[in-house]
PDB file of C-alpha atoms and ligand atoms in Angstrom:
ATOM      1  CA  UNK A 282     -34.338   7.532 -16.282  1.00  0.00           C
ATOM      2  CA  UNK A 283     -37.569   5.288 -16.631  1.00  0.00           C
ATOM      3  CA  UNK A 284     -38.938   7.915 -19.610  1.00  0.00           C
ATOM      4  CA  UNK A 285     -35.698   7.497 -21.270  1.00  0.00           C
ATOM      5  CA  UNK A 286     -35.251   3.730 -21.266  1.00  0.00           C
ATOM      6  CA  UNK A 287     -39.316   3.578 -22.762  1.00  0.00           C
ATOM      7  CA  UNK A 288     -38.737   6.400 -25.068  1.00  0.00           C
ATOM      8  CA  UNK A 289     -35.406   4.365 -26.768  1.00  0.00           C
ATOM      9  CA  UNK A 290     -37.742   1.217 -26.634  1.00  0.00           C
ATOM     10  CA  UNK A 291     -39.876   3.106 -28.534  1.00  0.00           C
ATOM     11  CA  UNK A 292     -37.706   4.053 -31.009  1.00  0.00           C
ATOM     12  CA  UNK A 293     -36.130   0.668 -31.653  1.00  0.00           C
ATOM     13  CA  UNK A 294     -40.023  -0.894 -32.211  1.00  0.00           C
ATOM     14  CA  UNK A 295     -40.439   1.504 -35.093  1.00  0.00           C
ATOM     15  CA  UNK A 296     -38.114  -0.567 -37.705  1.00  0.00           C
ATOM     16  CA  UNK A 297     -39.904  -3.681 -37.114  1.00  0.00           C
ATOM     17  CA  UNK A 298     -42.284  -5.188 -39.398  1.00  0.00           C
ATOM     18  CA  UNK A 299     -45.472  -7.046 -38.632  1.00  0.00           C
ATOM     19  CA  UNK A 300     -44.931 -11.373 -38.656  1.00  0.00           C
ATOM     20  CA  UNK A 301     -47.167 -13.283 -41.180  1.00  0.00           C
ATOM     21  CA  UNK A 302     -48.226 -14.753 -38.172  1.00  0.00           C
ATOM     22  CA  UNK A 303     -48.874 -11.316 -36.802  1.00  0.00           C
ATOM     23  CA  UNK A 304     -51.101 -10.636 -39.527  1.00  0.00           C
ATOM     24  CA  UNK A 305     -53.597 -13.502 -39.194  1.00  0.00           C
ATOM     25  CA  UNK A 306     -55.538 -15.267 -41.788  1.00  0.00           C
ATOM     26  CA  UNK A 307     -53.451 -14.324 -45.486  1.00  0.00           C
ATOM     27  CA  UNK A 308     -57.820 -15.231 -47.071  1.00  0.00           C
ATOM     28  CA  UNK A 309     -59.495 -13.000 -44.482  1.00  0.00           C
ATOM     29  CA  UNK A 310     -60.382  -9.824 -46.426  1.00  0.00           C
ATOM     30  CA  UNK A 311     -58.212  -7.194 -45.742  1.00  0.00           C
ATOM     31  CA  UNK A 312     -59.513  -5.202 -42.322  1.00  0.00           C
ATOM     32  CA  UNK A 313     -57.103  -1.595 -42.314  1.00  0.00           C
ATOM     33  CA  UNK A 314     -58.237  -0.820 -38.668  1.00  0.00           C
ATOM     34  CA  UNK A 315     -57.023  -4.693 -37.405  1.00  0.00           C
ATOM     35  CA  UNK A 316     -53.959  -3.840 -39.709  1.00  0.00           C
ATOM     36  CA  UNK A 317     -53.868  -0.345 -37.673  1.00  0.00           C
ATOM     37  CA  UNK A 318     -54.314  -1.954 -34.353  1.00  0.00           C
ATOM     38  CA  UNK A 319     -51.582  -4.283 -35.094  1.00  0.00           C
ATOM     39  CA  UNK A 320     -49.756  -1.566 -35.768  1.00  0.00           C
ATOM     40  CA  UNK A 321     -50.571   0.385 -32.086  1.00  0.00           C
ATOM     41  CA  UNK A 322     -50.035  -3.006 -30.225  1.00  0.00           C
ATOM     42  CA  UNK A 323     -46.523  -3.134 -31.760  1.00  0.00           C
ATOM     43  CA  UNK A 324     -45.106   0.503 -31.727  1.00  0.00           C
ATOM     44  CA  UNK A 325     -46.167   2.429 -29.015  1.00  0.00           C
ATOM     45  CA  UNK A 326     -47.494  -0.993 -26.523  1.00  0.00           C
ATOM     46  CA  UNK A 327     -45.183  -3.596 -27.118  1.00  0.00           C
ATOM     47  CA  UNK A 328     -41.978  -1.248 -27.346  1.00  0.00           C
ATOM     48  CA  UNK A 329     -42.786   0.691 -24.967  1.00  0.00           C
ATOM     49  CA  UNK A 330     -42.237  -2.080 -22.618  1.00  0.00           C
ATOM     50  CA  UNK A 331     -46.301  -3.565 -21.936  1.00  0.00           C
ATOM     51  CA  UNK A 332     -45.741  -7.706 -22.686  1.00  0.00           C
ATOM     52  CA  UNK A 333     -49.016  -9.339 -20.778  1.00  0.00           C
ATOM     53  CA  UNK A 334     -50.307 -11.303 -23.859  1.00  0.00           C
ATOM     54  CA  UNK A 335     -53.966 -10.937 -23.039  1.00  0.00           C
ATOM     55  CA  UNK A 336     -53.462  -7.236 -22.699  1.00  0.00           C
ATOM     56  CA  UNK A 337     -51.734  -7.142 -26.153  1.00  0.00           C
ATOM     57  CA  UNK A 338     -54.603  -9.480 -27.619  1.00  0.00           C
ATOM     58  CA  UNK A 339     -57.614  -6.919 -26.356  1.00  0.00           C
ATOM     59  CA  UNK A 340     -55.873  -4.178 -27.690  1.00  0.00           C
ATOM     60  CA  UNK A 341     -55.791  -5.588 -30.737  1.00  0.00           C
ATOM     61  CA  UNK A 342     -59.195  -6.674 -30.936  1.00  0.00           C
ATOM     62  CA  UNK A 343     -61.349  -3.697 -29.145  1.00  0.00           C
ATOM     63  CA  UNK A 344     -61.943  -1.372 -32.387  1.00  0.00           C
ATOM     64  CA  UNK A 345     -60.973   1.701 -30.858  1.00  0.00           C
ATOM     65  CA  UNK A 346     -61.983   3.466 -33.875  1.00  0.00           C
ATOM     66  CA  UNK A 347     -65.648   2.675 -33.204  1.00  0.00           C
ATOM     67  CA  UNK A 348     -65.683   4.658 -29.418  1.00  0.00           C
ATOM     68  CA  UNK A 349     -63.974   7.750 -30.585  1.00  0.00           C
ATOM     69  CA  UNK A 350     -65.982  10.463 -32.101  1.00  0.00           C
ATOM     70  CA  UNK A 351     -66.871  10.390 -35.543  1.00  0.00           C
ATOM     71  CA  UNK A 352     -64.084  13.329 -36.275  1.00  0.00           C
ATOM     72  CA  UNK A 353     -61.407  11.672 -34.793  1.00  0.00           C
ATOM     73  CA  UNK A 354     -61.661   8.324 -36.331  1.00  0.00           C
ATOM     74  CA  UNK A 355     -58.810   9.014 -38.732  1.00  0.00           C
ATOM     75  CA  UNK A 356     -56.522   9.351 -35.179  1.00  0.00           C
ATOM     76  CA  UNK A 357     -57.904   6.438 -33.329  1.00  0.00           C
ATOM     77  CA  UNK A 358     -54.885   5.056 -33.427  1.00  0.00           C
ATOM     78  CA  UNK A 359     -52.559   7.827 -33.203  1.00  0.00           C
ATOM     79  CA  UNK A 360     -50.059   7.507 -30.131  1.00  0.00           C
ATOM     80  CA  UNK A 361     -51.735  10.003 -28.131  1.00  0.00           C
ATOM     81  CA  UNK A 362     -55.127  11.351 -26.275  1.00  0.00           C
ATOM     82  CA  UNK A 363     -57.911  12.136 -28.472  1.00  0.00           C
ATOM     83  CA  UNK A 364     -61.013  14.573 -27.608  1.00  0.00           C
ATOM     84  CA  UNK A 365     -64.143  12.893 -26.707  1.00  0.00           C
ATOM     85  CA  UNK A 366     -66.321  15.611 -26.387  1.00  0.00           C
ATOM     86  CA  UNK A 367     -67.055  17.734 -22.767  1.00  0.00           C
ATOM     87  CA  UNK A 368     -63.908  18.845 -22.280  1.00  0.00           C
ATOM     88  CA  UNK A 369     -62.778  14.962 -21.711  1.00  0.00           C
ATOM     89  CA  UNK A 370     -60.203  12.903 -23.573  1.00  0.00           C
ATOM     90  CA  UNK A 371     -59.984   9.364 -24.500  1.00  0.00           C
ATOM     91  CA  UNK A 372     -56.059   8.716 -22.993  1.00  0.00           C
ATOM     92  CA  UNK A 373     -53.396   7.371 -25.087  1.00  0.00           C
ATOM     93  CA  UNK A 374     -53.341   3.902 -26.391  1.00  0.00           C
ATOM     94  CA  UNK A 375     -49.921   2.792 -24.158  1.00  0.00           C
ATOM     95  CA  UNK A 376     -51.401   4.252 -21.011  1.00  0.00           C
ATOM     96  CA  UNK A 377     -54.730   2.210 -21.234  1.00  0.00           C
ATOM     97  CA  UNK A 378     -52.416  -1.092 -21.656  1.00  0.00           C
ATOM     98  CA  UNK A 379     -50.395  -0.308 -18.592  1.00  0.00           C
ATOM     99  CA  UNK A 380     -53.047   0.745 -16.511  1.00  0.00           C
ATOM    100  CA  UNK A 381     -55.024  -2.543 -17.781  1.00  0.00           C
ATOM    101  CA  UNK A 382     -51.565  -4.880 -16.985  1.00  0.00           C
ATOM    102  CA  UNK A 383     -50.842  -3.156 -14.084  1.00  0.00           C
ATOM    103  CA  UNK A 384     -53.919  -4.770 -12.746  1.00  0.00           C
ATOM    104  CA  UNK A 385     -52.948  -8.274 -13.308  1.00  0.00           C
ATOM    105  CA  UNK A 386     -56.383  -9.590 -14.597  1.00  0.00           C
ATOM    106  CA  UNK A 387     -56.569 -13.312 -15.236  1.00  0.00           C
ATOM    107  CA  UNK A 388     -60.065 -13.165 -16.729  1.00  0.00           C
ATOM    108  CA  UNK A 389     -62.650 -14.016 -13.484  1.00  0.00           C
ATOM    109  CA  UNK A 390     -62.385 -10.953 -11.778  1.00  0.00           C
ATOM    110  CA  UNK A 391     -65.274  -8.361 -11.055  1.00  0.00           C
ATOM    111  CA  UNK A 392     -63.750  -5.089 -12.048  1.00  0.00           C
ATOM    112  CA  UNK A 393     -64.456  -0.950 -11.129  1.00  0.00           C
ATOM    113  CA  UNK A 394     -63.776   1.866 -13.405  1.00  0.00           C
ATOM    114  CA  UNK A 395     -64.085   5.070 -12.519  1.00  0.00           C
ATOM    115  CA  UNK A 396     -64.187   7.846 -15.462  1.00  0.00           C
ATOM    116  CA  UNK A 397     -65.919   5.606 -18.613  1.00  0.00           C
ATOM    117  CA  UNK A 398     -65.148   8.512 -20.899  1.00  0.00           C
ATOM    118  CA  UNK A 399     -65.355   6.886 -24.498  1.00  0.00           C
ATOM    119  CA  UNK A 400     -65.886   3.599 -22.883  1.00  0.00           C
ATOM    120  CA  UNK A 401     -62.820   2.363 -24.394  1.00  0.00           C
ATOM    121  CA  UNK A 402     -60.949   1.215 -21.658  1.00  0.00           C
ATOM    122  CA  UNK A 403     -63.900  -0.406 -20.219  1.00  0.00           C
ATOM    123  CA  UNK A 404     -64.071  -2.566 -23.113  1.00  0.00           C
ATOM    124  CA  UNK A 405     -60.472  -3.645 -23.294  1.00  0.00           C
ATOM    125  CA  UNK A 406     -61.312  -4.186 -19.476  1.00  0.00           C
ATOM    126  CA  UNK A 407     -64.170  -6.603 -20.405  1.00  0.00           C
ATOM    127  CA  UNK A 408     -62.061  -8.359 -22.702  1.00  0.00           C
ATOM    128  CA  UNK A 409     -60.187  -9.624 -20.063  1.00  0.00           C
ATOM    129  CA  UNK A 410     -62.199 -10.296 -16.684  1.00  0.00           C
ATOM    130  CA  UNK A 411     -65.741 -11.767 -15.772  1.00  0.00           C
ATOM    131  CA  UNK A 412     -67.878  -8.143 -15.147  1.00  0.00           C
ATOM    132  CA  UNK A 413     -67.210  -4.406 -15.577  1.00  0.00           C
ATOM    133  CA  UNK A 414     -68.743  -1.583 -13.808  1.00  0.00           C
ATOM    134  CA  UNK A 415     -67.731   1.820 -14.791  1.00  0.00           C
ATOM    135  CA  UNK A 416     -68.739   5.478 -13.442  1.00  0.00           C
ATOM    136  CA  UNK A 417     -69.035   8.450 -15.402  1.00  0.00           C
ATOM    137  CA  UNK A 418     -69.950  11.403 -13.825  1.00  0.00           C
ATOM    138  CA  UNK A 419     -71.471  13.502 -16.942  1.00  0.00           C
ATOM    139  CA  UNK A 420     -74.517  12.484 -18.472  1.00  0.00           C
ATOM    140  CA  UNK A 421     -73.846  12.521 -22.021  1.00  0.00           C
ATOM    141  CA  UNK A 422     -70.527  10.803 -21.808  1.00  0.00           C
ATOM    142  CA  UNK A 423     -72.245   7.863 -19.509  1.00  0.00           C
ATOM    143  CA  UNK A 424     -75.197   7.698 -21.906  1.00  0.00           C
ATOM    144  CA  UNK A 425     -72.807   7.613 -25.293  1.00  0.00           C
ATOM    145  CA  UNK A 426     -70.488   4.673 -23.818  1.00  0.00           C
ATOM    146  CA  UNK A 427     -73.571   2.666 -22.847  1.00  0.00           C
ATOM    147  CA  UNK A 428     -74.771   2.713 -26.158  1.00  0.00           C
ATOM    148  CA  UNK A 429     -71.212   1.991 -28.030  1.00  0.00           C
ATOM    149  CA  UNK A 430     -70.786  -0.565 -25.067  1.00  0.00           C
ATOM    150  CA  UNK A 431     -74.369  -2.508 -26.117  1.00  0.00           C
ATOM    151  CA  UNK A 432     -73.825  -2.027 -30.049  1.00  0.00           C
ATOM    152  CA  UNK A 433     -70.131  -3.449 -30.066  1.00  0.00           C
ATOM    153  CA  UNK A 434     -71.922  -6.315 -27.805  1.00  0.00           C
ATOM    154  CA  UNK A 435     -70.334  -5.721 -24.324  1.00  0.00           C
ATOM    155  CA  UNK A 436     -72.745  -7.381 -22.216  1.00  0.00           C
ATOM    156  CA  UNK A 437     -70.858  -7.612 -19.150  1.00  0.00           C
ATOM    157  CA  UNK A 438     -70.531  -4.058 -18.782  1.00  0.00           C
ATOM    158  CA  UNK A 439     -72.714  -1.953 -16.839  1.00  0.00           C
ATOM    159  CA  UNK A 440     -72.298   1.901 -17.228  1.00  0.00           C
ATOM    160  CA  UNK A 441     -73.725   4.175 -14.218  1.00  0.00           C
ATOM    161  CA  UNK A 442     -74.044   8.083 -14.384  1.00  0.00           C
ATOM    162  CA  UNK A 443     -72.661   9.531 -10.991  1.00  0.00           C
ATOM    163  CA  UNK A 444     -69.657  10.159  -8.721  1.00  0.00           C
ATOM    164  CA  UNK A 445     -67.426   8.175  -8.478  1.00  0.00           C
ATOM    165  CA  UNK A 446     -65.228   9.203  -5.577  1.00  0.00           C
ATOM    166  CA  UNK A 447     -67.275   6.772  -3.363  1.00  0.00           C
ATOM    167  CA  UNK A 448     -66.864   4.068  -5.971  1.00  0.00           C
ATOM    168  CA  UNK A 449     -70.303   1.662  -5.893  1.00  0.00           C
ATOM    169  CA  UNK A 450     -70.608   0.345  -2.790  1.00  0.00           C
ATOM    170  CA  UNK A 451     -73.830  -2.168  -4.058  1.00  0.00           C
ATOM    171  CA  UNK A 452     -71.250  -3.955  -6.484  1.00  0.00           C
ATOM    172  CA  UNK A 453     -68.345  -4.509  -3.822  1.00  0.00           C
ATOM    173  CA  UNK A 454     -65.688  -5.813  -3.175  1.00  0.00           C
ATOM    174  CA  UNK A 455     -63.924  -5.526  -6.709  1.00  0.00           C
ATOM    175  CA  UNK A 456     -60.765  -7.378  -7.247  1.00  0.00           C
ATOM    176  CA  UNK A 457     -59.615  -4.835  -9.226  1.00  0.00           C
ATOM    177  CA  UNK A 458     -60.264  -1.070  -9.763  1.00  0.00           C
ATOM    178  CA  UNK A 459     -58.840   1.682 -12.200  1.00  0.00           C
ATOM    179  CA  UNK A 460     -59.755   5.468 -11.993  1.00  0.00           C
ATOM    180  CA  UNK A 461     -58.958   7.563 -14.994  1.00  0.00           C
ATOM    181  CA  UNK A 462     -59.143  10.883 -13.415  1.00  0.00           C
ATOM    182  CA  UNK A 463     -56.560  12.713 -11.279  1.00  0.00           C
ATOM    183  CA  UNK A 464     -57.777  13.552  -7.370  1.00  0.00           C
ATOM    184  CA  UNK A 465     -55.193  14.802  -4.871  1.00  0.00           C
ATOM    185  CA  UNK A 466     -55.260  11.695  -2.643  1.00  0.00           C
ATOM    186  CA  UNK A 467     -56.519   8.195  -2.825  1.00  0.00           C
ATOM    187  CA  UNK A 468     -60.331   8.168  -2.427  1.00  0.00           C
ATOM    188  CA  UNK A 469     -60.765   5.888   1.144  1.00  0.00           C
ATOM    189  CA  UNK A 470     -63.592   4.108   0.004  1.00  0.00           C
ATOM    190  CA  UNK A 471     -61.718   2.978  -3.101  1.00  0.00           C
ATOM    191  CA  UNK A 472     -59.527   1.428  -0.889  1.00  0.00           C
ATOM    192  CA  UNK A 473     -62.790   0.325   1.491  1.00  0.00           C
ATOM    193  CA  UNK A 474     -64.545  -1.756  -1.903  1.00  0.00           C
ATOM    194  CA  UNK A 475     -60.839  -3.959  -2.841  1.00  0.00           C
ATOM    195  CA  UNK A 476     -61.748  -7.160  -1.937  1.00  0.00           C
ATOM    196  CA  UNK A 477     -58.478  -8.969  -0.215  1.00  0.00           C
ATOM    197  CA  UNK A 478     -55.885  -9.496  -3.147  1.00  0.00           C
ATOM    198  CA  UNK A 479     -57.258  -6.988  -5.336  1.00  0.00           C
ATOM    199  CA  UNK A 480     -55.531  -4.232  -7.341  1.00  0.00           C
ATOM    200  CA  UNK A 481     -56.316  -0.098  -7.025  1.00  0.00           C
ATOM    201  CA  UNK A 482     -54.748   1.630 -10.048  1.00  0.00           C
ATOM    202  CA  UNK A 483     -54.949   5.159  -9.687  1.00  0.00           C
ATOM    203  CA  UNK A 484     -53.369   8.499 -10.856  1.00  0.00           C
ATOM    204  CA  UNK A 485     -52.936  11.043  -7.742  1.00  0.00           C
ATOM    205  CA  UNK A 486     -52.062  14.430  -7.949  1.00  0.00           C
ATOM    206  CA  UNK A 487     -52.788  17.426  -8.858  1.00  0.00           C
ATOM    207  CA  UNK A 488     -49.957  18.893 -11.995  1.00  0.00           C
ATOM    208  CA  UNK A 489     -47.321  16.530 -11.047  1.00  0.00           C
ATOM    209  CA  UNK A 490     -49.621  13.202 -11.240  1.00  0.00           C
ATOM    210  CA  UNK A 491     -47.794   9.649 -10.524  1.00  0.00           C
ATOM    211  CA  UNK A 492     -49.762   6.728 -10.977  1.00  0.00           C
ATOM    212  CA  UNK A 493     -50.486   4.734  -7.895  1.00  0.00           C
ATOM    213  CA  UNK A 494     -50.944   0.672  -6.872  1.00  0.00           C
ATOM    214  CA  UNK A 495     -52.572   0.069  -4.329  1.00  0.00           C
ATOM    215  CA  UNK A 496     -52.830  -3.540  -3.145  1.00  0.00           C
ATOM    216  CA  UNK A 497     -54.842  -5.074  -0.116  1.00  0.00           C
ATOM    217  CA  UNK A 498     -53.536  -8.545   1.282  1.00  0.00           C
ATOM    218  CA  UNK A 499     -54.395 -10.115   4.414  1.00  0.00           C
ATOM    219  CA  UNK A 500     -51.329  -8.359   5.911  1.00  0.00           C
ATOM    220  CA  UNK A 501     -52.844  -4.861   4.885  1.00  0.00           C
ATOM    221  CA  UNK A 502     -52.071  -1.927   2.551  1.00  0.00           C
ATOM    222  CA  UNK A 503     -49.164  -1.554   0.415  1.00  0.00           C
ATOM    223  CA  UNK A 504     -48.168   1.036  -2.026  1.00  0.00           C
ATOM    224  CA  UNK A 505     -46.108   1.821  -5.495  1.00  0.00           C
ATOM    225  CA  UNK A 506     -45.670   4.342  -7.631  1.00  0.00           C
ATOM    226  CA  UNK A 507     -45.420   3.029 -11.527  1.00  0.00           C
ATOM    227  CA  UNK A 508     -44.714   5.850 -13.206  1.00  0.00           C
ATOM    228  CA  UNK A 509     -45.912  10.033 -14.445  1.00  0.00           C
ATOM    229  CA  UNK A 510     -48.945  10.564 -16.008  1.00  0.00           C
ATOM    230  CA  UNK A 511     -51.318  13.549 -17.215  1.00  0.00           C
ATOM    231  CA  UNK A 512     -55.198  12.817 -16.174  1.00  0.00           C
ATOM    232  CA  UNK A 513     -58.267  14.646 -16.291  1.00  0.00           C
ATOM    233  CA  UNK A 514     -58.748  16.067 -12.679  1.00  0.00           C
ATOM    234  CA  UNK A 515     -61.601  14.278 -10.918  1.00  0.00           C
ATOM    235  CA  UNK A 516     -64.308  16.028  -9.823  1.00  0.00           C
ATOM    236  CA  UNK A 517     -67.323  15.826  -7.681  1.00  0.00           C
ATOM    237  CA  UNK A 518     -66.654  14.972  -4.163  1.00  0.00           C
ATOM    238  CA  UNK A 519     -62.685  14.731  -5.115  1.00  0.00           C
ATOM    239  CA  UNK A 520     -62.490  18.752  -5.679  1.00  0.00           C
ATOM    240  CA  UNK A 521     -64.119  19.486  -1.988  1.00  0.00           C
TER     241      UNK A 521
HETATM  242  N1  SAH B 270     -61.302   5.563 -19.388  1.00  0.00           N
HETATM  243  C1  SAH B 270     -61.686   6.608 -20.318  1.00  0.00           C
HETATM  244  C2  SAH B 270     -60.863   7.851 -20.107  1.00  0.00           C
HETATM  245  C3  SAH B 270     -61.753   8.982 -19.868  1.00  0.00           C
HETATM  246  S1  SAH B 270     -61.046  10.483 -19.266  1.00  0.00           S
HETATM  247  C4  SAH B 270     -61.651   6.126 -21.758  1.00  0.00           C
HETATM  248  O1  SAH B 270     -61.221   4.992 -22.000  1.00  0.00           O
HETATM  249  O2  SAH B 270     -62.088   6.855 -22.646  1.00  0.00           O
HETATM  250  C5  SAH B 270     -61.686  10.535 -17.610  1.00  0.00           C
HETATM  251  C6  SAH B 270     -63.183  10.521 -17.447  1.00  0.00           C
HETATM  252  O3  SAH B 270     -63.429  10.609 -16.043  1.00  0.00           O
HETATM  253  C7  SAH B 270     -63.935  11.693 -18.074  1.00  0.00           C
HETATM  254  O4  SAH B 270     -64.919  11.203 -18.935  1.00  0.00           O
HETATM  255  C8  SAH B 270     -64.533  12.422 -16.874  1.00  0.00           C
HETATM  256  O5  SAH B 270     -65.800  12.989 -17.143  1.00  0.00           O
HETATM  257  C9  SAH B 270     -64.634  11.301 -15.846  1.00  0.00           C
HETATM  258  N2  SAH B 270     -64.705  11.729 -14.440  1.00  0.00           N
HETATM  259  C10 SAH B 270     -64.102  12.790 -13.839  1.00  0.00           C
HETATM  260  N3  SAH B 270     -64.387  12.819 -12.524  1.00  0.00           N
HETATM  261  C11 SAH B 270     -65.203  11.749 -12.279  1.00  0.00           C
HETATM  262  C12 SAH B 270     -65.845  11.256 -11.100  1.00  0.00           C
HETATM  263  N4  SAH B 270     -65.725  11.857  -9.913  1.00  0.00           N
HETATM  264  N5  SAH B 270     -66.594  10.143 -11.216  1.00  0.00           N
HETATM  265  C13 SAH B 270     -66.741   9.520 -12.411  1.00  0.00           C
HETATM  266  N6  SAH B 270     -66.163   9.953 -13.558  1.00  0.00           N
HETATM  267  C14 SAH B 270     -65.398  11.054 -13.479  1.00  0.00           C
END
């Protein structure tokens, strides 16, 4: 029922054209990946139903173009996942901007992300709170997103090389966390590092995946599903 009201949304955002306003400065010189990224923001974020301003702002301003692999930089912003090399994907535009407004960030926040991949979720993530840490757990993934990270001039990210199914206990509590790959339950120590107020997004399971909130108040734990998604399984620790 969800799918289908998204999927019409989606359909309807195609006819519309970008605002002047949209558009920016009319004496800028011409940018086609801003025009692009105007373009993703509109049709496949916007319509599909993701309104959090500063969500829509970071995705138009993080140039996903420049964390994809050279190859794929004619698809960067193509509604869907892209290869990033290892056998791992960079996900779909729409899913990073509900994941990222799922977590309600208001900009001082001290963030987790476990699964950097391309690094391009941790930047839109770093658009829009104080400090980032991310996990990767292969090498040259961890390594390549540092480097994009530092050249596009993320400062307040910090990438680490490891597992992340114990999240990084040094850095804790987070107020909000996000895990782009799938394990069967809720890692506990996930859970452990959410400071009181904070966020978990998370997809769980192992075909059938639903995407998970986890919240911690002063009350306790509570629970929602948002909606189906396709990850990456997580492994490490998570396939044990
Ligand atoms: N957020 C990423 C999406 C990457 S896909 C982006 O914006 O590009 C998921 C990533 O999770 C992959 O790079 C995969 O290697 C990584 N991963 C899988 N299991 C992990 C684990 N246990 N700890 C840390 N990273 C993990």
């Amino acid at each position: 029922m969800r799918r289908g009201i998204r999927l019409a949304a989606a359909l309807l955002g195609l006819g519309c054209r970008v605002s002047a306003a949209e558009q920016g400065d009319a004496g800028a010189a011409p940018d086609p990946t801003a025009q692009a990224r105007l373009r993703m923001v509109r049709d496949q974020v916007e319509a599909r139903g993701v309104h959090d301003p500063r969500v829509l702002a970071a995705m138009r301003k993080v140039p996903r173009h420049e964390l994809v692999p050279v190859s794929e930089r004619d698809h960067a912003y193509d509604d869907r996942p892209l290869p990033i090399g290892e056998g791992q994907t960079i996900s779909q535009p729409y899913v990073v901007a509900a994941m990222t407004e799922a977590l309600e960030l208001k900009g001082d926040e001290r963030v987790l992300e476990v699964g950097t991949g391309s690094g391009y979720q941790a930047a839109v993530l770093a658009e829009l709170s104080q400090q980032v840490y991310s996990i990767e757990i292969v090498p040259a993934l961890a390594e390549r997103a540092r480097k994009d990270l530092a050249r596009l001039g993320y400062a307040n990210v910090e990438v680490r090389q490891g597992d992340g199914w114990r999240g990084w206990p040094e850095h804790a509590p987070f107020d909000a966390i996000v895990v782009t790959a799938a394990p069967n339950e809720v890692p506990p120590e996930l859970i452990e590092q959410l400071a009181v107020g904070g966020r978990l997004v998370i997809p769980v399971g192992r075909f059938d995946q639903e995407l998970v909130r986890i919240r911690k108040t002063a009350e306790g734990i509570s629970r929602e599903v948002l909606f189906g998604v396709r990850f990456v399984p997580m492994r490490g620790e998570a396939e044990k």
